[in-house]
Coordinates of C-alpha atoms in Angstrom, one line a residue:
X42 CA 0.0 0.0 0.0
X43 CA 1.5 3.5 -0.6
X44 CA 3.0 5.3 2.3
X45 CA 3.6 2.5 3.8
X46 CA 6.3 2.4 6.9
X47 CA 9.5 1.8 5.7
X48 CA 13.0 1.3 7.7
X49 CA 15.3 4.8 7.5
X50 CA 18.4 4.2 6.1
X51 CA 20.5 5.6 3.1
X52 CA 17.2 6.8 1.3
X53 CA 17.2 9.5 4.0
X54 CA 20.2 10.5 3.8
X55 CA 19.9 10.5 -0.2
X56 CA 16.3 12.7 0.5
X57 CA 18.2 15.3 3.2
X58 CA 21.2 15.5 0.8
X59 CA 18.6 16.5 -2.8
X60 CA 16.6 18.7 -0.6
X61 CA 19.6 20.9 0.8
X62 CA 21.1 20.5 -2.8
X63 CA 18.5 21.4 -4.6
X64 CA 16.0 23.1 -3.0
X65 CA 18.7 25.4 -1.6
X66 CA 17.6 28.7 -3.3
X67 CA 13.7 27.4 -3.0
X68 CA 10.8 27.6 -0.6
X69 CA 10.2 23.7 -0.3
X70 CA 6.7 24.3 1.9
X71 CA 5.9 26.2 -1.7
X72 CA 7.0 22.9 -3.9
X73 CA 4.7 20.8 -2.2
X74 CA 1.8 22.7 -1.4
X75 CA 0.8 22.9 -5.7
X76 CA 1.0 18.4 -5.7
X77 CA -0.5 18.4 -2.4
X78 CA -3.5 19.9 -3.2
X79 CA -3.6 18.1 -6.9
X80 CA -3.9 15.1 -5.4
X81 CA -6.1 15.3 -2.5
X82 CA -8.8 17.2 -4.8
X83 CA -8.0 14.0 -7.0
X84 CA -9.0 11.2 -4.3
X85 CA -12.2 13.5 -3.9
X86 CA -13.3 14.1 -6.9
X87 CA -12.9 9.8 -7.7
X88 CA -15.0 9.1 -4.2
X89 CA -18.7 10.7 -4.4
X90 CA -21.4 10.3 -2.1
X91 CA -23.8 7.7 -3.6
X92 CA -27.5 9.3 -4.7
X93 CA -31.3 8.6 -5.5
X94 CA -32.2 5.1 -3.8
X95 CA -28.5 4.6 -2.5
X96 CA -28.6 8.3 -0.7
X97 CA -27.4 7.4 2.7
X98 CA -29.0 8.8 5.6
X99 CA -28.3 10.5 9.0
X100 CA -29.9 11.3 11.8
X101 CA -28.2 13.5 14.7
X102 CA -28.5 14.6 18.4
X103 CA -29.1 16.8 20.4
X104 CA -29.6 20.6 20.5
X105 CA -28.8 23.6 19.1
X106 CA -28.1 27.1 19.8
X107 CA -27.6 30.5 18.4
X108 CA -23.7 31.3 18.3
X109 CA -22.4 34.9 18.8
X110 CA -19.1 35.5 17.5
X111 CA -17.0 37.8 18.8
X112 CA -13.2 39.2 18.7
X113 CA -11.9 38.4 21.8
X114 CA -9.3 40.6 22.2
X115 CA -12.0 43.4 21.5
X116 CA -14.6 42.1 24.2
X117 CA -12.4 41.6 26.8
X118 CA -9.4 44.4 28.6
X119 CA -6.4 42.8 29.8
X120 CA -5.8 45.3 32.4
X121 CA -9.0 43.5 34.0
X122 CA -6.3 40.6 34.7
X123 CA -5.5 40.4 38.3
X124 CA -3.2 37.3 38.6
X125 CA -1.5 34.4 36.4
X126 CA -4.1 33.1 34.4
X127 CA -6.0 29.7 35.8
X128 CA -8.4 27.2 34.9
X129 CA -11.2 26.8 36.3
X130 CA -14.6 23.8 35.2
X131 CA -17.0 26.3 36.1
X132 CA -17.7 30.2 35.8
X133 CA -19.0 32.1 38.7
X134 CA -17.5 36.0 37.7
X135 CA -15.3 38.0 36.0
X136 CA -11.9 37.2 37.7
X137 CA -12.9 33.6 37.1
X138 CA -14.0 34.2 33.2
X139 CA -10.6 36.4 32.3
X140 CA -8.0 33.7 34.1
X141 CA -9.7 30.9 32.2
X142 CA -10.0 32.7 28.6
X143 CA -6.4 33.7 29.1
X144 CA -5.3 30.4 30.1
X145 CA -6.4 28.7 27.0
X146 CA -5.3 31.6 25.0
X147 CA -1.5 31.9 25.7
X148 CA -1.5 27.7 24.8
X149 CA -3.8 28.2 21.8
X150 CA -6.0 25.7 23.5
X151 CA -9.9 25.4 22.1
X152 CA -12.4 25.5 25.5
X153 CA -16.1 25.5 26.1
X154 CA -17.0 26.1 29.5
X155 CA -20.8 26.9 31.8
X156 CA -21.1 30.3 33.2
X157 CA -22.7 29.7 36.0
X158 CA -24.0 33.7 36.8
X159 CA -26.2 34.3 34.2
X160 CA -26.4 37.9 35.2
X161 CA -22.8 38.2 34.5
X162 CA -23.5 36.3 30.9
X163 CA -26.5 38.7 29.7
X164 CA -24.3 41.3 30.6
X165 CA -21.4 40.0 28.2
X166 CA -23.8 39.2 25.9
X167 CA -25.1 43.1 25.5
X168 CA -21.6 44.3 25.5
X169 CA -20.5 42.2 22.8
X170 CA -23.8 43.3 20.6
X171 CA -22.2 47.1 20.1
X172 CA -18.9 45.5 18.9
X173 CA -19.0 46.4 15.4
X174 CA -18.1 43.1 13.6
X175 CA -20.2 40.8 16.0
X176 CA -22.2 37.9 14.1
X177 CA -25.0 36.0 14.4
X178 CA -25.0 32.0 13.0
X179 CA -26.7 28.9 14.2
X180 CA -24.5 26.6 17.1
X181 CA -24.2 23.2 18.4
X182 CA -22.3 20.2 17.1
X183 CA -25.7 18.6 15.7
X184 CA -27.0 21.7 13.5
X185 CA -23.3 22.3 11.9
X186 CA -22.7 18.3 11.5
X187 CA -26.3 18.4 9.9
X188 CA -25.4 21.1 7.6
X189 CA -22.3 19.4 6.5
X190 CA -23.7 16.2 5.8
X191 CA -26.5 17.9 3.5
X192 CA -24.0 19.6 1.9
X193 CA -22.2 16.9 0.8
X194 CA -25.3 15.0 -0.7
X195 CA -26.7 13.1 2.5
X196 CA -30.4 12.6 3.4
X197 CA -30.9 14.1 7.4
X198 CA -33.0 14.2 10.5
X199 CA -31.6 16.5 13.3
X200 CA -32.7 16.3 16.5
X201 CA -32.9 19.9 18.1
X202 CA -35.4 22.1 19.5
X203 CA -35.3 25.9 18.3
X204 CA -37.1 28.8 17.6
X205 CA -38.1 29.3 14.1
X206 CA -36.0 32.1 13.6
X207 CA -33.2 29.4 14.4
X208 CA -34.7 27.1 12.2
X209 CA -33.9 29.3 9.3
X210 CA -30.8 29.2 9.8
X211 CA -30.9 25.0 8.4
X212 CA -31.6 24.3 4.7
X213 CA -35.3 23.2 4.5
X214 CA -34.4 19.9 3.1
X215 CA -33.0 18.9 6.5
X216 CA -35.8 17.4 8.5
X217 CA -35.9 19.2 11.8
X218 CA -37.5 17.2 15.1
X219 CA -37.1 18.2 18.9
X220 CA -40.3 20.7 20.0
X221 CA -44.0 20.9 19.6
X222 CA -45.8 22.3 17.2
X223 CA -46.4 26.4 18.0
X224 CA -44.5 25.9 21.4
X225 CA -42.5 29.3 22.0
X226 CA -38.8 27.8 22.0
X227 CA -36.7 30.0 23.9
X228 CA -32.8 29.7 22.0
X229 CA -29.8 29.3 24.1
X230 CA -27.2 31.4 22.9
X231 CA -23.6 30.6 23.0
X232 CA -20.8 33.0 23.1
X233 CA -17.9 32.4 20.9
X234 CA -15.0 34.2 21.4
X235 CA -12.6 34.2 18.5
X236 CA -8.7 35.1 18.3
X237 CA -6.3 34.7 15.2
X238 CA -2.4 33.0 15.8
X239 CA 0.0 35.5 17.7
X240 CA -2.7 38.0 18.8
X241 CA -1.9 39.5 22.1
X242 CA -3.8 39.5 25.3
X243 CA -1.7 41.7 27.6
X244 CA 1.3 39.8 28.1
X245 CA 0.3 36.7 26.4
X246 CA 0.6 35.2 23.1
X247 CA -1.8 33.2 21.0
X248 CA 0.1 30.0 19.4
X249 CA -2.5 29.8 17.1
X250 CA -6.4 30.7 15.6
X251 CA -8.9 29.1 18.5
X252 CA -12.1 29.7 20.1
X253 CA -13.4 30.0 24.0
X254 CA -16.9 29.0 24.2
X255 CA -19.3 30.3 27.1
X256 CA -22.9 29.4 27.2
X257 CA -25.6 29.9 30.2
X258 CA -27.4 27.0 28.6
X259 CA -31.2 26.5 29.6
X260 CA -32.2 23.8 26.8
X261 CA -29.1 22.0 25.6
X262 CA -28.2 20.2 29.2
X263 CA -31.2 18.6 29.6
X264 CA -31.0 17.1 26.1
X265 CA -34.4 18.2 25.4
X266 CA -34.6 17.0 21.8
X267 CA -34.2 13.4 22.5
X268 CA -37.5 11.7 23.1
X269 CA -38.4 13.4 19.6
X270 CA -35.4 12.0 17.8
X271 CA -36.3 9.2 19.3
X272 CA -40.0 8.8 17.8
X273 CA -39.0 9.5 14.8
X274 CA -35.9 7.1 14.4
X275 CA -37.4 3.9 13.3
X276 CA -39.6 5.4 10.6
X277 CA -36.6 7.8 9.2
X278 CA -34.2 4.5 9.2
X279 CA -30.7 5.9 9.2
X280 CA -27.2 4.6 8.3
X281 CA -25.5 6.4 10.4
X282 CA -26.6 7.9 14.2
X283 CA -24.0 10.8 15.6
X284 CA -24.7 11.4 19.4
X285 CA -23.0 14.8 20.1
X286 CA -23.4 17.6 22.6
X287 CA -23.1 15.6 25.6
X288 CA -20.5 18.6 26.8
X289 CA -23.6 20.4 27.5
X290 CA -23.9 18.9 30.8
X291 CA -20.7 19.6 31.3
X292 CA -21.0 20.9 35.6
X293 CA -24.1 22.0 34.5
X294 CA -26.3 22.0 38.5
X295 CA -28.6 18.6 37.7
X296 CA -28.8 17.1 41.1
X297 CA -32.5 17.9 42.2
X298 CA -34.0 16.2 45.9
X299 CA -30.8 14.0 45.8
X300 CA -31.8 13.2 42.2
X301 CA -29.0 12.8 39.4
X302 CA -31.1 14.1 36.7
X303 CA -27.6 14.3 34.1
X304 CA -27.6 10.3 34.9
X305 CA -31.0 9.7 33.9
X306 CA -30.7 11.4 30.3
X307 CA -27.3 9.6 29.7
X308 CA -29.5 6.5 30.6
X309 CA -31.7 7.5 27.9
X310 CA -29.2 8.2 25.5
X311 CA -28.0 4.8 25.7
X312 CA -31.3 2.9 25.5
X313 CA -31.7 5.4 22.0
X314 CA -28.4 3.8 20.8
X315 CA -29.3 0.4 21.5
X316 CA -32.9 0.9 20.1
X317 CA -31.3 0.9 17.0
X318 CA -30.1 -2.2 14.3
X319 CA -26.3 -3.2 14.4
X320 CA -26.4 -2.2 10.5
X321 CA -27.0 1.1 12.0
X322 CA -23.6 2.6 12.4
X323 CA -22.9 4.9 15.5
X324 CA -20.7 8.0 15.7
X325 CA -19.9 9.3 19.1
X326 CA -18.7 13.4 18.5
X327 CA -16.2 14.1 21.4
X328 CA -15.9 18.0 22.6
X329 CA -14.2 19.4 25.7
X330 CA -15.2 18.0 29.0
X331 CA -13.6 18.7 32.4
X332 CA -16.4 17.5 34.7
X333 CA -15.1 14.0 35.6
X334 CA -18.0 12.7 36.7
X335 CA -19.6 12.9 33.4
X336 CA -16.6 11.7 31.6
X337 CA -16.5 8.5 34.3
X338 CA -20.4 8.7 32.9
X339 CA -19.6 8.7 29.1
X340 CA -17.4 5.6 29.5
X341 CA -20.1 3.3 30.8
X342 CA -23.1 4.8 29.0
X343 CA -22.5 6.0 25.3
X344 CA -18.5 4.9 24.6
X345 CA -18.9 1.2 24.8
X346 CA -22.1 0.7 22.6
X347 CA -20.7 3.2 19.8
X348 CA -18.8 2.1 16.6
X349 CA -16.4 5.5 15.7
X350 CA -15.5 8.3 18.1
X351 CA -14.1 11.5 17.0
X352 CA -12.3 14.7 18.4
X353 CA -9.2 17.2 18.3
X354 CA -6.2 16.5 20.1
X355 CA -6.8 18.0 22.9
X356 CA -10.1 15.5 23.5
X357 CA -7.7 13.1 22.6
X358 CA -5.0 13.4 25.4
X359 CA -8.1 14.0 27.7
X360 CA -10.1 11.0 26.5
X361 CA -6.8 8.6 27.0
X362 CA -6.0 9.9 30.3
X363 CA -9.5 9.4 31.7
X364 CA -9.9 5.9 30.4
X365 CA -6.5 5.0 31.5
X366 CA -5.9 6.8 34.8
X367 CA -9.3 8.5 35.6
X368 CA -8.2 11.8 35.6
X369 CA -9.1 14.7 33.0
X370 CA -6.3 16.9 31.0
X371 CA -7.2 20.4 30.6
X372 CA -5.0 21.8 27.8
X373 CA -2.5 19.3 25.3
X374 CA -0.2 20.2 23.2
X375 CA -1.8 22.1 20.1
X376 CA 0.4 20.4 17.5
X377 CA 1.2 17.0 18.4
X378 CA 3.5 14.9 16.9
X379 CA 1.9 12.3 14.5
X380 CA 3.8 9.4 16.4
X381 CA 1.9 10.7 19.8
X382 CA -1.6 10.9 18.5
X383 CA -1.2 7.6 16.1
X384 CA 0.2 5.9 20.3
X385 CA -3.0 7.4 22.0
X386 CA -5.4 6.3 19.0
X387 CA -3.8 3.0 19.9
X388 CA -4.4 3.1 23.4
X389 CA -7.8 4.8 23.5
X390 CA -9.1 1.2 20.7
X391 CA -7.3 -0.9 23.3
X392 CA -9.3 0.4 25.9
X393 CA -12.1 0.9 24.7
X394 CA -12.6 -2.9 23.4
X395 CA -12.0 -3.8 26.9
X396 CA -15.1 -1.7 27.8
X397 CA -17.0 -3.5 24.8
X398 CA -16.4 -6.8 26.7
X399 CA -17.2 -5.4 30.1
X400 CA -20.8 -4.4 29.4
X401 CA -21.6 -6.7 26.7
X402 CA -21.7 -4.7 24.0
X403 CA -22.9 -6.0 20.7
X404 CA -21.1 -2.8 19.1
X405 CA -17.7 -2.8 19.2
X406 CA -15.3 0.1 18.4
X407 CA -14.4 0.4 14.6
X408 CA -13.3 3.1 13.6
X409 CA -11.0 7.0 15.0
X410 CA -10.9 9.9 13.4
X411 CA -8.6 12.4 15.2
X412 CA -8.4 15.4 13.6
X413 CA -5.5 18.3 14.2
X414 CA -4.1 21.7 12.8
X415 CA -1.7 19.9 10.5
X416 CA -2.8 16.4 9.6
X417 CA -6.0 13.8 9.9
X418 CA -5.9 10.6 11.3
X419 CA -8.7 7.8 10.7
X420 CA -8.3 4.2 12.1
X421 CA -10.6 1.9 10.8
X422 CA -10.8 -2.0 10.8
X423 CA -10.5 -3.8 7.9
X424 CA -13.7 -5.9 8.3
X425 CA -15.5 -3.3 9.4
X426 CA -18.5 -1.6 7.6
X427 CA -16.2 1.8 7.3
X428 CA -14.9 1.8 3.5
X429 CA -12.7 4.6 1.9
X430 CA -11.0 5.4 4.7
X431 CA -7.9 7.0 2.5
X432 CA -10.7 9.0 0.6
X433 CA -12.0 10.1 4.2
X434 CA -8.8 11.3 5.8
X435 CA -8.5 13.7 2.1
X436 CA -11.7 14.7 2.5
X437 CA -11.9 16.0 6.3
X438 CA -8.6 17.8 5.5
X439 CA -10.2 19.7 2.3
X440 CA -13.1 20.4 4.3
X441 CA -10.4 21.8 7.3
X442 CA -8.8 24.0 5.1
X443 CA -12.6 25.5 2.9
X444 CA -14.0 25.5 6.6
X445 CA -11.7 27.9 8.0
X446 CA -11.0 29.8 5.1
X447 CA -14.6 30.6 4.6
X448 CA -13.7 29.7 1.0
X449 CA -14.5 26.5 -1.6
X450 CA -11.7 27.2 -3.7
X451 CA -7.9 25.8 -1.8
X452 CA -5.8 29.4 -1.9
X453 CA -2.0 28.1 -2.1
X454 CA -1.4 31.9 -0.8
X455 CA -3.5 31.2 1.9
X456 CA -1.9 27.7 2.8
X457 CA 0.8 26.1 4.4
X458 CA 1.7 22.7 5.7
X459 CA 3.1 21.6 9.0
X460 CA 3.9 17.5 8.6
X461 CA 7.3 17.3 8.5
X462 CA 9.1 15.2 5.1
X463 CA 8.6 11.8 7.5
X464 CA 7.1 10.9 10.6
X465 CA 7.8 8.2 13.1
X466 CA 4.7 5.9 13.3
X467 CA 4.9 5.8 17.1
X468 CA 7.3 6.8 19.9
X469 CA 8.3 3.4 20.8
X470 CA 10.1 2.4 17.4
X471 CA 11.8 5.2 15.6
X472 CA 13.3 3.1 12.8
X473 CA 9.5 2.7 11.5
X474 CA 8.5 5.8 9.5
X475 CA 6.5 7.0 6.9
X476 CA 7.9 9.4 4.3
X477 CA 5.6 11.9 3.3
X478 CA 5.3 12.1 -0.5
X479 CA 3.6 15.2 -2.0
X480 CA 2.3 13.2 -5.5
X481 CA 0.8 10.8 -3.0
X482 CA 0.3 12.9 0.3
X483 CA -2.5 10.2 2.1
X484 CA -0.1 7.8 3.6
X485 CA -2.0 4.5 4.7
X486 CA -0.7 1.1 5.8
X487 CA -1.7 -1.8 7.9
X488 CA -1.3 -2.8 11.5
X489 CA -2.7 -5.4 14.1
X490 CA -4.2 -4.3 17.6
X491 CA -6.0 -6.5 19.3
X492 CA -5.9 -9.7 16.8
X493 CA -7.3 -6.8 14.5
X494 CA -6.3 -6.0 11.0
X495 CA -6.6 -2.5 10.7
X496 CA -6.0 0.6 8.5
X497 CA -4.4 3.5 9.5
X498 CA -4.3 6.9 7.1
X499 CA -2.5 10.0 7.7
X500 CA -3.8 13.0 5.8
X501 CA -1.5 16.5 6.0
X502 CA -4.0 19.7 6.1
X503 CA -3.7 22.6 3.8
X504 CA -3.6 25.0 7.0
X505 CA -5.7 28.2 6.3
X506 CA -3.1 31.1 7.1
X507 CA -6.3 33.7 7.3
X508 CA -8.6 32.2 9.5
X509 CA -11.8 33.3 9.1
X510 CA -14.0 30.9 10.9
X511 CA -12.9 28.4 13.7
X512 CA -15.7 27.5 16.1
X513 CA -17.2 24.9 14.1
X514 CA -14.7 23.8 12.4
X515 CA -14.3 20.7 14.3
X516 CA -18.3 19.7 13.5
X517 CA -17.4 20.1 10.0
X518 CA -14.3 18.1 9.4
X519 CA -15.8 15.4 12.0
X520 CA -18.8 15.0 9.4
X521 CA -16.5 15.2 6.4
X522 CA -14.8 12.6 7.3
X523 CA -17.4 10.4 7.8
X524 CA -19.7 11.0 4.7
X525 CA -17.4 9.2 2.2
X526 CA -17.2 6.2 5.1
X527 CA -20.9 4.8 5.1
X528 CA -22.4 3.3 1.8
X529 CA -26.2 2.1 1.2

């Protein structure tokens, strides 16, 4: 298979000694970007999405939520600052709000955290209206999933109540269930607070273009679309069902007379994924969690009865340490070596099989997609019902790159890559490596875990250089990368 690990030896020191040769005077970055983007346009233009009976179909959960973007740097005064910057699960006031947005800003670091003090919120909320490039757009891992899978020539159901205003935010092909008919849906509104790579906050440098997310969520938390999803499920008959914004609940106040209400739901979200047919593949979305208790939740109630999992590498380093010490990671390195997120993929399938035995599960785990700044990684098992998974990994990393650039067209001036020439394909063996080859940039080869034959593909991404959109970005390449993987 191409790109498959080879041993280093003389044919990199031949490659180090044409590069500094030859591409002495020259911007190699520049060389490869013009092949690179050749060929993954090829691998999707050969790989459609199937149509007319074939159409797959996909039904998602739960909520949705008006998003308010904002600059962050223009919202919020440094000088406010009092103190190193700290992390902290919940939001009570401003001291507590600054010291966590600044945390995650100086390491670049993506967050979405519960303000507790809603006064506090409404207050943001108004001050950030008479910014003068503030924006409206619709929120929440389902609705931009949703959109993404339309887009790309799915058939969808979307669990999520909103108001109708909200709703026109969806295409009207996009079947919409989650409230009654004339009830008077009041929207949660999220605030997203956006900053571009080396902005400055006082002291502080941003790595990197992320996002810090605050909501003061009524709705979302309680999962409110579910039952309807639900009723509607059998008759709708998807291929594929994505559970996502479970990081609602995250230390959202749920216990009422002693009563774990956030237990209950999860309870309910797992009877919903065992409601459906085995054909029926599952897709568990990943966000950013710090409430342990509902990560310890996640692992016994929706992880072990879904097929594919996906996330960012920070949910990744977070994921692995809960499942293999039970403790949460806040912020992960924001550009992690391909050797370090290939060993955690690795450990988080080992794992997680082991929880497929433990409760029984007819499902087991199938398939990761970890997605990062510079590359895309999908594991899938060979036997598995997940096809294309080269085609995928291209795919999600098109869609990174048009995503963020607010932009179908891939800009070369507006691109650069970060995967090195090769890359180790873990940390425990240096001498296996994968040499990355811009007429053939998808590198995918085989591997056993767990008496499993699996495929692995690596995917470089055309990084935008002028961000224009990053909260959401995630939803999109998560759904990307999994509409080329289900057939009919």
């Amino acid at each position: 298979m191409a790109g498959a690990p080879v041993k280093l030896g003389s044919v990199l020191s031949v490659c180090i000694i044409f590069y500094a040769t030859y591409y002495k005077k020259h911007d190699i970055e520049d060389l490869r970007l013009s092949p690179v983007k050749e060929n993954l346009l090829s691998l999707e233009i050969e790989n459609r999405v199937a149509s007319g009976i074939s159409q797959p179909k996909v039904a998602l959960g739960y909520g949705a939520c008006h998003d308010l973007f904002v600059n962050a740097t223009s919202l919020l005064n440094p000088k406010d600052l009092s103190g190193e910057p700290e992390h902290f699960s919940e939001i009570t006031n401003k001291e507590t709000f600054l010291k966590s947005f600044t945390y995650f800003f100086k390491h670049g670091a993506a967050a979405e955290r519960f303000m507790s003090n809603g006064e506090l919120y409404d207050e943001l909320v108004e001050q950030a209206l008479k910014l003068p490039d503030t924006r409206w757009a619709i929120g929440g891992n389902a609705p931009l999933m949703a959109k993404r899978f339309f887009i790309e020539g799915w058939k969808v159901l979307l669990g999520g109540k909103m108001s109708k205003k909200l709703k026109s935010y969806i295409p009207n092909e996009i079947q919409i269930v989650g409230d009654d008919k004339n009830e008077d849906v009041k929207d949660d509104i999220h605030m997203i607070l956006e900053y571009r790579a080396d902005e400055t906050f006082g002291p502080f440098k941003s790595p990197r273009a992320n996002r810090f997310i605050m909501h003061n969520d009524e709705n979302n938390p309680l999962l409110t679309s579910l039952e309807k999803l639900g009723e509607n499920l059998h008759k709708f008959s998807p291929n594929l069902l994505v559970i996502s914004g479970l990081q609602m609940m995250d230390n959202f106040p749920f216990k009422h007379n002693g009563k774990d209400l956030r237990l209950e739901r999860l309870n309910l979200v797992k009877e919903q994924i065992l409601s459906q047919p085995l054909d029926t593949l599952t897709h568990f979305e990943m966000a950013s969690y710090v409430d342990l208790e509902l990560l310890l939740h996640l692992t016994t109630k929706v992880l072990p009865f879904v097929d594919s999992v996906g996330m960012n590498e920070q949910e990744l380093s977070n994921l692995c340490s809960v499942l293999e010490y039970g403790k949460v990671i806040v912020v992960a390195d924001s550009n992690p070596r391909v050797a370090t997120a290939l060993d955690q993929m690795r450990k988080i399938f080992h794992l997680t099989r082991k929880l497929n035995k433990e409760h029984g599960s007819k499902r087991k785990l199938t398939r990761i997609h970890v997605h990062t700044l510079a590359y895309q990684a999908i594991l899938t098992i060979k036997s598995s019902n997940w096809k294309r998974t080269k085609a995928a990994a291209a795919k999600a990393s098109l869609i990174a790159h048009r995503y963020v650039c607010n932009d179908q067209n891939i800009d070369l001036e507006k691109s650069k890559l970060l995967l090195d020439d090769s890359f180790s394909t873990t940390t425990h063996n240096n001498n296996s490596r994968v040499f990355f080859e811009p007429t053939q940039p998808v590198s995918c080869w085989e591997e056993l875990l767990d008496s499993e034959q699996v495929d692995i593909c690596v995917a470089p991404v055309l990084i935008c250089t002028e961000a224009q959109l990053t909260a959401g970005a995630g939803d999109n390449i998560s759904a990307a990368g999994l509409v080329l993987q289900v057939e009919k």
